[in-house]
CSV table of C-alpha atoms in Angstrom, one decimal:
chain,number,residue,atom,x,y,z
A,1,UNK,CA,11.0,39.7,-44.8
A,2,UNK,CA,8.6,37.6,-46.6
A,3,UNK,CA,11.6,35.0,-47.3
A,4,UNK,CA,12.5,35.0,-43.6
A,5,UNK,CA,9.3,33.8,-42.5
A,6,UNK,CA,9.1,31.4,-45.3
A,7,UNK,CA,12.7,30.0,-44.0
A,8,UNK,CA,11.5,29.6,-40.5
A,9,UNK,CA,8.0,28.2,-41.6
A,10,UNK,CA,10.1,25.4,-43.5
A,11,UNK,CA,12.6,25.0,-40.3
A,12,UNK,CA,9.4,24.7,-37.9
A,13,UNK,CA,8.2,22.2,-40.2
A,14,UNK,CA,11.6,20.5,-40.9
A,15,UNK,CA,11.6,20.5,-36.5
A,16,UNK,CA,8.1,18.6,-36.5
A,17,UNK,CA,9.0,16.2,-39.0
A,18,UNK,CA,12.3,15.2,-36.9
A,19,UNK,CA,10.2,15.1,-33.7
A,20,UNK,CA,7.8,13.3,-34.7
A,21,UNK,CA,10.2,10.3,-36.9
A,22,UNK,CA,11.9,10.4,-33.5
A,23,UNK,CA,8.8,9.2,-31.7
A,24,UNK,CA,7.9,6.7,-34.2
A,25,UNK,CA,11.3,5.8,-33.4
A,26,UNK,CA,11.8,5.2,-30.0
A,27,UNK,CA,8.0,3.6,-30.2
A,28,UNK,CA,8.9,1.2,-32.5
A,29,UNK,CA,12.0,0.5,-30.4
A,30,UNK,CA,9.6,0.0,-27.1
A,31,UNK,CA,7.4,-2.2,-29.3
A,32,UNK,CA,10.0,-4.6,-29.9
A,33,UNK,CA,10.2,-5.3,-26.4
A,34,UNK,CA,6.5,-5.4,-25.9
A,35,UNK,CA,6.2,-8.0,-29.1
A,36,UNK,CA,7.9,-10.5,-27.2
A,37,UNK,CA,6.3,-13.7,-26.7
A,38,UNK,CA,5.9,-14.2,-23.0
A,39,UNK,CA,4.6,-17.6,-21.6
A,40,UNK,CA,2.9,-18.4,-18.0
A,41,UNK,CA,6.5,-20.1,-17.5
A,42,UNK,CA,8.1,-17.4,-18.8
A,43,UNK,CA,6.8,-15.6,-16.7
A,44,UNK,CA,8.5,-17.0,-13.8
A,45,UNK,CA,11.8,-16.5,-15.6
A,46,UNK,CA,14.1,-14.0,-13.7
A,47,UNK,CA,16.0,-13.4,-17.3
A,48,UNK,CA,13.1,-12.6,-18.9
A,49,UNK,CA,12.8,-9.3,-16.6
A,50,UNK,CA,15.8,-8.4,-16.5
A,51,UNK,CA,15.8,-8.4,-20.5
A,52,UNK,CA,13.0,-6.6,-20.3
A,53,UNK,CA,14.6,-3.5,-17.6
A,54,UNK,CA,17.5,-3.6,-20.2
A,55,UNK,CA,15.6,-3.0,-23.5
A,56,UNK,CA,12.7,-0.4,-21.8
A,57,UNK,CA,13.7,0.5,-18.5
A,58,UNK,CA,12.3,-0.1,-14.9
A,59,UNK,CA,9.3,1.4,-14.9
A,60,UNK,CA,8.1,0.5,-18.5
A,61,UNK,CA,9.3,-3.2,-17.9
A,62,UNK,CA,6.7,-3.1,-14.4
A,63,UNK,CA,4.0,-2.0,-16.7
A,64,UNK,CA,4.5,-4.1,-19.6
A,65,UNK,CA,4.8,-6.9,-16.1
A,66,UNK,CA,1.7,-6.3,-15.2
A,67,UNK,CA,0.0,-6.5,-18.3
A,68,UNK,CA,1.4,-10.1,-18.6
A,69,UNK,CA,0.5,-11.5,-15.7
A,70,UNK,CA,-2.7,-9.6,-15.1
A,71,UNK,CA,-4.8,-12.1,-16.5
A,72,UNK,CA,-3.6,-15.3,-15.3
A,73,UNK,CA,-3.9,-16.5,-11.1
A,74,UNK,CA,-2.7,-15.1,-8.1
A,75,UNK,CA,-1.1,-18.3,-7.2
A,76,UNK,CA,1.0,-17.3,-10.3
A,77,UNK,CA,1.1,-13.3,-10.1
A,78,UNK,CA,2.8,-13.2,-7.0
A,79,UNK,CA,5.4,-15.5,-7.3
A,80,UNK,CA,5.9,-13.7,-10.4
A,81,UNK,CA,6.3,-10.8,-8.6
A,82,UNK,CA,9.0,-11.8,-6.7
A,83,UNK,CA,11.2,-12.8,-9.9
A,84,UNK,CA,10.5,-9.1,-11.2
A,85,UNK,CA,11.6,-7.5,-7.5
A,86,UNK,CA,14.5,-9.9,-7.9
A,87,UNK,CA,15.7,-8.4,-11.1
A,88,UNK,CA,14.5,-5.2,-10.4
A,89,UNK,CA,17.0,-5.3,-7.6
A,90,UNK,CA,19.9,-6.5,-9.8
A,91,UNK,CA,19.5,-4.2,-12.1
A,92,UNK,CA,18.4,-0.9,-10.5
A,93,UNK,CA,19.8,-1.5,-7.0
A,94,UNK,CA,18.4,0.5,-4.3
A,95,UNK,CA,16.7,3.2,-6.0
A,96,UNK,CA,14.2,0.7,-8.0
A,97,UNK,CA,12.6,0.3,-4.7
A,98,UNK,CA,10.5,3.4,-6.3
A,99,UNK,CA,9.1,1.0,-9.5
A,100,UNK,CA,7.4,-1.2,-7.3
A,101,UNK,CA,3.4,-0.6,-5.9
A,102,UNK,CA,1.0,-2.6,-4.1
A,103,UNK,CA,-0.2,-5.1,-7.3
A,104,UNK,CA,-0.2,-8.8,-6.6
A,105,UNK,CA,-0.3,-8.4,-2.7
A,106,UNK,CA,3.4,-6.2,-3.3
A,107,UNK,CA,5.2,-9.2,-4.7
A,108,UNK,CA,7.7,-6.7,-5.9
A,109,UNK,CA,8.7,-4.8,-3.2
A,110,UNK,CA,8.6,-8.6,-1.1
A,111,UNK,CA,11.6,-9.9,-3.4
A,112,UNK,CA,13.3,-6.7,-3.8
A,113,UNK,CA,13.4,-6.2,0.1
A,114,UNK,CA,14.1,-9.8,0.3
A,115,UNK,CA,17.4,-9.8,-2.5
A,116,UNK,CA,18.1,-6.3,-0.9
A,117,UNK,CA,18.8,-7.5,2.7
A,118,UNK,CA,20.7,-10.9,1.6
A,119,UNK,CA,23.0,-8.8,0.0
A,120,UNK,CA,23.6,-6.0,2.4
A,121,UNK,CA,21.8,-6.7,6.0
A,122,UNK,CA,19.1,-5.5,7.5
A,123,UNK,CA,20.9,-1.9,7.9
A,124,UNK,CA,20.2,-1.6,4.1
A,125,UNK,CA,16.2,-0.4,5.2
A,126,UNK,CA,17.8,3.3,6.1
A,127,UNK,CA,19.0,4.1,3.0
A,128,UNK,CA,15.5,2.2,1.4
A,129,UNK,CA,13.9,4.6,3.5
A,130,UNK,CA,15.7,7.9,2.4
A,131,UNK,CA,15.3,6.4,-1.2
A,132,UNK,CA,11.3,6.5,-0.8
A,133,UNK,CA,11.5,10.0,1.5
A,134,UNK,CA,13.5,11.5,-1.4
A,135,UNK,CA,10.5,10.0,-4.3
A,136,UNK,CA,7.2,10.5,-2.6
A,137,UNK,CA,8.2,12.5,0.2
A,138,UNK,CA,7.7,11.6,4.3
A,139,UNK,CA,4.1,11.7,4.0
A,140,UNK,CA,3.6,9.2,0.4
A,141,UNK,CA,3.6,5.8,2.6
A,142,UNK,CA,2.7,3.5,-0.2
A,143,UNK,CA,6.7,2.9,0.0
A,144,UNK,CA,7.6,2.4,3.2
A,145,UNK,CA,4.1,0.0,3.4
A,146,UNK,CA,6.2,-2.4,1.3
A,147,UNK,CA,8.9,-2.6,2.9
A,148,UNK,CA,6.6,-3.4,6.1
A,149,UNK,CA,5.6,-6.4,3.5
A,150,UNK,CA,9.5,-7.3,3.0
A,151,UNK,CA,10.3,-7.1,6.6
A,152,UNK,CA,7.6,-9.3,7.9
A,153,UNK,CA,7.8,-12.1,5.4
A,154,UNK,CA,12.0,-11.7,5.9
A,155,UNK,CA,11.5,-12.4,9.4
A,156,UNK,CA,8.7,-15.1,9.2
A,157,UNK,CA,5.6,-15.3,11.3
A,158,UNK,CA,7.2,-16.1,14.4
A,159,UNK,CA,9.2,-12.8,14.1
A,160,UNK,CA,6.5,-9.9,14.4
A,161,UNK,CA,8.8,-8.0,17.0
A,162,UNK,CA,11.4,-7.9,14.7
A,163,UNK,CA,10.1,-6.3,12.0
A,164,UNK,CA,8.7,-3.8,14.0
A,165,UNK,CA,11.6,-3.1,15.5
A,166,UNK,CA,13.2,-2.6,11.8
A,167,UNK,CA,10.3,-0.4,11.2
A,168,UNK,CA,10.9,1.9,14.4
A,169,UNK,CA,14.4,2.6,12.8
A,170,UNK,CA,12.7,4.5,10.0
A,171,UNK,CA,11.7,7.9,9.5
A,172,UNK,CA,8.4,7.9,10.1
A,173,UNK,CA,7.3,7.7,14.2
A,174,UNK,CA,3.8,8.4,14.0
A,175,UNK,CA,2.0,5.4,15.7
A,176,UNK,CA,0.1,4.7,12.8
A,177,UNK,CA,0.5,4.2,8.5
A,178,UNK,CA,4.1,3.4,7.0
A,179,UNK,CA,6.6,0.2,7.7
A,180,UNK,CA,4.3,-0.9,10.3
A,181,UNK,CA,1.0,-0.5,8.7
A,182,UNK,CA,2.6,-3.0,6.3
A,183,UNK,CA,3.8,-5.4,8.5
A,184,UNK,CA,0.6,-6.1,10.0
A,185,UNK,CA,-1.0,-6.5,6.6
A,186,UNK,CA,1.5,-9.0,6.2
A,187,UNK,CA,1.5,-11.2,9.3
A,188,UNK,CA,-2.7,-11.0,9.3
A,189,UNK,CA,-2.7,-11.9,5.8
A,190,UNK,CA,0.7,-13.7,4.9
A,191,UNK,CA,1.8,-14.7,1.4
A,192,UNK,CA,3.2,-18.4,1.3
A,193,UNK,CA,5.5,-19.1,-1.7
A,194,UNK,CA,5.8,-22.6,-2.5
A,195,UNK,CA,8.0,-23.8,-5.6
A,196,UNK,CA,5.8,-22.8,-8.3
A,197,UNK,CA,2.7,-21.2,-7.0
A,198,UNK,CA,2.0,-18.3,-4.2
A,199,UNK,CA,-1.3,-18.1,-2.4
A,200,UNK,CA,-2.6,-15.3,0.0
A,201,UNK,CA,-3.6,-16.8,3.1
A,202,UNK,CA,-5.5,-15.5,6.6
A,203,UNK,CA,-3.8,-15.9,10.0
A,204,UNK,CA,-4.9,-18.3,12.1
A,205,UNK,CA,-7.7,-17.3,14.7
A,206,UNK,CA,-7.3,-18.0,18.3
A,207,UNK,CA,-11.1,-17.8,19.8
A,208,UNK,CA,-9.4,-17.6,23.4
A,209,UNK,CA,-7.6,-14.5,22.3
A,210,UNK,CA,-9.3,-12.5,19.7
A,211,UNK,CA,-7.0,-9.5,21.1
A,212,UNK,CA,-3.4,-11.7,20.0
A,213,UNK,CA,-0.9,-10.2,18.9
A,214,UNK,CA,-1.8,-6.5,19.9
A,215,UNK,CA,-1.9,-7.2,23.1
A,216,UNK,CA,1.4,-9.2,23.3
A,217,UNK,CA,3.6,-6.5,21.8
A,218,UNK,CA,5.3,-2.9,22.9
A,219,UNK,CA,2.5,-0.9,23.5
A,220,UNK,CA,4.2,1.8,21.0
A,221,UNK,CA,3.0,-0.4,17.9
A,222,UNK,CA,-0.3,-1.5,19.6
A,223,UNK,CA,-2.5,1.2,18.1
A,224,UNK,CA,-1.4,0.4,14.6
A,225,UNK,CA,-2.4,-3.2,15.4
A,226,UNK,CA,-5.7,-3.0,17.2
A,227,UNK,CA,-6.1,-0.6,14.2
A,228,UNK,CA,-5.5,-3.7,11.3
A,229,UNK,CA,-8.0,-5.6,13.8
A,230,UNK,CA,-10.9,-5.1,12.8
A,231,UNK,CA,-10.4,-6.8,9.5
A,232,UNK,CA,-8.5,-10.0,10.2
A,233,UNK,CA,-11.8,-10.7,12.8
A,234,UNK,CA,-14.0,-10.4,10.4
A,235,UNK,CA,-12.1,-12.3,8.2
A,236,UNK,CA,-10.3,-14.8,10.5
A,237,UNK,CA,-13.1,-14.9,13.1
A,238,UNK,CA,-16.5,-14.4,11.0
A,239,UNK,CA,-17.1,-11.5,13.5
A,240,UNK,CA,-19.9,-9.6,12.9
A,241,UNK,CA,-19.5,-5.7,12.9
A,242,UNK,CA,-21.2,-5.4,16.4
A,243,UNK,CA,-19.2,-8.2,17.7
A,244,UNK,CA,-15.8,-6.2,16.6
A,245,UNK,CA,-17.5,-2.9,17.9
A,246,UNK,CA,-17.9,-4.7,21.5
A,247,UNK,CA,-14.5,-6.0,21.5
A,248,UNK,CA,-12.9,-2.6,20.4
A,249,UNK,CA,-15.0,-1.1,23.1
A,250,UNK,CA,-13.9,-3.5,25.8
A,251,UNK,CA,-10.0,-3.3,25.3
A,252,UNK,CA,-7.7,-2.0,27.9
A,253,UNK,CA,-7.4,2.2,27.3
A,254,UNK,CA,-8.9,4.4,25.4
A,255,UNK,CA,-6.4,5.2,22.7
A,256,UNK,CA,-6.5,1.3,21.6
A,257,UNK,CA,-10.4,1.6,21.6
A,258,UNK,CA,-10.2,4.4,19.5
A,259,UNK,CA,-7.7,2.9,16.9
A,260,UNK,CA,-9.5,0.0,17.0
A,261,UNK,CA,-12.8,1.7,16.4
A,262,UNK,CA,-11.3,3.8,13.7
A,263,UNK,CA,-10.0,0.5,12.0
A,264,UNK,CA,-13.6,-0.8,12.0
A,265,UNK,CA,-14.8,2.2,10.3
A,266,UNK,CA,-11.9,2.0,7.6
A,267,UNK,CA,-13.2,-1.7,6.9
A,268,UNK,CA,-16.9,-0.8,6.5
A,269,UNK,CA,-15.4,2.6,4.2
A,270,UNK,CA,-13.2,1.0,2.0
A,271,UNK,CA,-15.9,-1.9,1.5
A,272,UNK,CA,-18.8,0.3,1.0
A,273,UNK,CA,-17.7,0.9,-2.6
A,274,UNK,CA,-18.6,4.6,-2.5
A,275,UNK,CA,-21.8,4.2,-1.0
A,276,UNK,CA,-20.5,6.6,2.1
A,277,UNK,CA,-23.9,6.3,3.3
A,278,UNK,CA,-23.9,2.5,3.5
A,279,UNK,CA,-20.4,2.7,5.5
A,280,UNK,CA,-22.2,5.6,8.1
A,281,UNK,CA,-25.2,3.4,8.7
A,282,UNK,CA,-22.9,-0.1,9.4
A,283,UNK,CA,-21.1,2.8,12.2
A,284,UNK,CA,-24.1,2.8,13.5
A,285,UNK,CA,-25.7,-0.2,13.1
A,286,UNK,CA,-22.7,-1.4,15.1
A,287,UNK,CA,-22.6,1.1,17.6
A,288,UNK,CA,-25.9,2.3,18.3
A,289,UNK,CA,-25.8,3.5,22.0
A,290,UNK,CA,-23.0,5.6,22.1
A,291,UNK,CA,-22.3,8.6,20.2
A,292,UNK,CA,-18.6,8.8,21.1
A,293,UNK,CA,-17.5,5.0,20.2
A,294,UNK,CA,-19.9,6.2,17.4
A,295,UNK,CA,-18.1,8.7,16.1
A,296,UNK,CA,-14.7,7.2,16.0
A,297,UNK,CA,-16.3,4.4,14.2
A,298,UNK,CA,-17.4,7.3,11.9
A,299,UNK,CA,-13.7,9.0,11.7
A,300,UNK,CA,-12.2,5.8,10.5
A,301,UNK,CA,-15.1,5.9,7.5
A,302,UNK,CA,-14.0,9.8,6.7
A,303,UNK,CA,-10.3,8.9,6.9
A,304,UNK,CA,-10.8,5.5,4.3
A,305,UNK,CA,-12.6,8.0,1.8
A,306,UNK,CA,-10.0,11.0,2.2
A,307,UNK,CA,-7.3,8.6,2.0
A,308,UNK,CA,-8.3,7.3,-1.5
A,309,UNK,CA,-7.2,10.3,-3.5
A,310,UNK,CA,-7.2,8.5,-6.7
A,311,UNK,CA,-10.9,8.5,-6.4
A,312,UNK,CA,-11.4,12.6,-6.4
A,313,UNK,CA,-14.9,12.3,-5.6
A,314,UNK,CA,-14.3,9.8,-2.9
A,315,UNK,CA,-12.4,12.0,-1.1
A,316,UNK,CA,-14.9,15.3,-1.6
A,317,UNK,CA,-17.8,12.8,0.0
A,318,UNK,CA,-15.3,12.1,3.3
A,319,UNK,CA,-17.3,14.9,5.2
A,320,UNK,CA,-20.1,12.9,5.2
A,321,UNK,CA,-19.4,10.4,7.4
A,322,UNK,CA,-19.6,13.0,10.2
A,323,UNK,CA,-23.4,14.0,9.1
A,324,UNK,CA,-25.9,13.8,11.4
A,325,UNK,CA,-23.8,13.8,15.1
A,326,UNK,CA,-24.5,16.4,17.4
A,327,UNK,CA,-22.1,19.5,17.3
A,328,UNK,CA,-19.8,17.7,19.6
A,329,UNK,CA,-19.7,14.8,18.1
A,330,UNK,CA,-19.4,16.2,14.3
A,331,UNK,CA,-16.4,18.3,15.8
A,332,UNK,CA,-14.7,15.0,16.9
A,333,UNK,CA,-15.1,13.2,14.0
A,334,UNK,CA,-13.5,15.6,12.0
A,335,UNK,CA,-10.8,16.0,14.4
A,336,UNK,CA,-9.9,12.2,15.0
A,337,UNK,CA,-10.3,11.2,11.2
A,338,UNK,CA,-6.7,12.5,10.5
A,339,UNK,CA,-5.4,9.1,12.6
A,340,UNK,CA,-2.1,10.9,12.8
A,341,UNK,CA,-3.3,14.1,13.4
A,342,UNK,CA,-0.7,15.7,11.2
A,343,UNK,CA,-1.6,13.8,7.5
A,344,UNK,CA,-4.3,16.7,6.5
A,345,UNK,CA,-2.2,19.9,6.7
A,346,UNK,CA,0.4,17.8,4.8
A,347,UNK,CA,-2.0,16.9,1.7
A,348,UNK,CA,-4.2,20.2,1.4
């Protein structure tokens, strides 16, 4: 008995020894990758990423991508971006669509969309689509968002309906978040790519038409766009957040004052840098004769907090910006701060 246990005492050990020279193994192997010597041009090199896909694989390449470039200028990281979706693309096909996130203004999923549709049309978004359903589910966005990116810089500024057209051939209907959440991003604040440097850019303000383009498009996408609003005023038009408020409050219909409101209150949340408090009281410094406008002001604050789930403690706080509103009005918030009104029971 004795010599039994021994025996499997020395296999058990014999096991750990293996696992672990197997480890140092393929470590040592990923190292050899990593110990390349990678210059700014290189950078910009195609070849160099698809070496590096080759020798570590997709996702270890994009990390080992981002820890190149993470240092040196936007004007660089993006365009560097783009030679990474590009061999992403032509290496991984359709499913790498999953490798790429939202760093460097989602250079990556820009040129992978981009190669994607030059090589098979713009029918090729479907099975994109079913590619990021099948990953993150119907409800994980952050996928579909980039391909908003790739659909709007495809079709250039002058083509706004057309990507959003594209987008209402997806999966996902609800009037706001996905495709179309990211083509907005996009056309408010484009990337331009020139032949060695990228630079992020604001879209030009019209102060005869602060409402363009909501208000020039099917009114099926217009409370996704009054909802990006908010920002590209302040931004474009050096609004101030009662100015925005006023102009929310003033559009034609109540559900594009509401998403508009809400949009306002998602800029002052995601800005406040966890200070929810600070977020509540630009809500109300900006609406302060109206608890209704108020509180939608406040639901887009809850839902910028609840929507950051990589913050844990942001999300616990998103309560708060409902505190202090009569019963009413705290039962609103609450309610309207899902903006689909179906994104809650999907995440519990």
């Amino acid at each position: 008995m004795n010599t039994v246990i021994k025996n499997r005492k020395i296999f058990i050990i014999i096991l750990l020894v293996l696992a672990v020279f197997a480890e140092a193994v393929y470590l040592n192997s990923r190292d050899d990758a990593y110990d390349e010597n990678i210059t700014p041009e290189d950078v910009l090199n195609v070849t160099v990423w698809e070496s590096a896909i080759d020798k570590i694989g997709p996702n270890e390449a994009y990390t080992f991508f981002k820890q190149e470039v993470g240092e040196l200028d936007f004007s660089i990281q993006h365009l560097a971006a783009h030679q990474f979706g590009e061999a992403l693309f032509k290496k991984q096909g359709v499913d790498g669509i999953t490798v790429c996130d939202s760093s460097f203004a989602f250079g990556c999923y820009h040129q992978f969309f981009l190669s994607a549709i030059s090589q098979h049309g713009i029918p090729i978004i479907e099975e994109l689509d079913s590619v990021c359903i099948e990953k993150y589910t119907l409800w994980g966005l952050g996928c579909q968002h980039g391909i908003g990116h790739g659909l709007m810089e495809y079709f250039g500024e002058e083509g706004l309906a057309q990507a959003l057209e594209a987008c209402a051939s997806l999966q996902w209907q609800e009037p706001f978040l996905g495709c179309q959440d990211g083509v907005f991003m996009e056309n408010n604040f484009p990337t331009f790519i020139g032949e060695d440097r990228a630079s992020g850019g604001v879209r030009e303000y019209n102060p005869g038409n602060p409402e363009f383009p909501c208000n020039t498009i099917k009114e099926k996408f217009q409370q996704a766009c009054f909802f990006a609003q908010p920002n590209w005023l302040i931004q474009a038009g050096e609004y101030s957040l009662t100015e925005v408020a006023d102009i929310c409050i003033n559009l034609t219909g109540k559900i594009n004052q509401r998403a508009c409101l809400k949009g306002l209150g998602n800029y002052v949340g995601e800005r406040s840098g966890g200070d929810i408090a600070e977020a509540v009281a630009s809500c109300n410094i900006a609406i302060s004769n109206n608890e209704e406008n108020n509180v939608f002001c406040r639901a887009g604050v809850y839902w910028s907090y609840w929507k950051m789930d990589q913050h844990n403690s942001y999300r616990s706080m998103a309560q708060d910006a409902c505190a202090g509103l009569s019963e009413e009005g705290f039962v609103l918030c609450e309610s309207e701060a899902d903006i689909t009104g179906k994104f809650f029971t999907n995440h519990e």
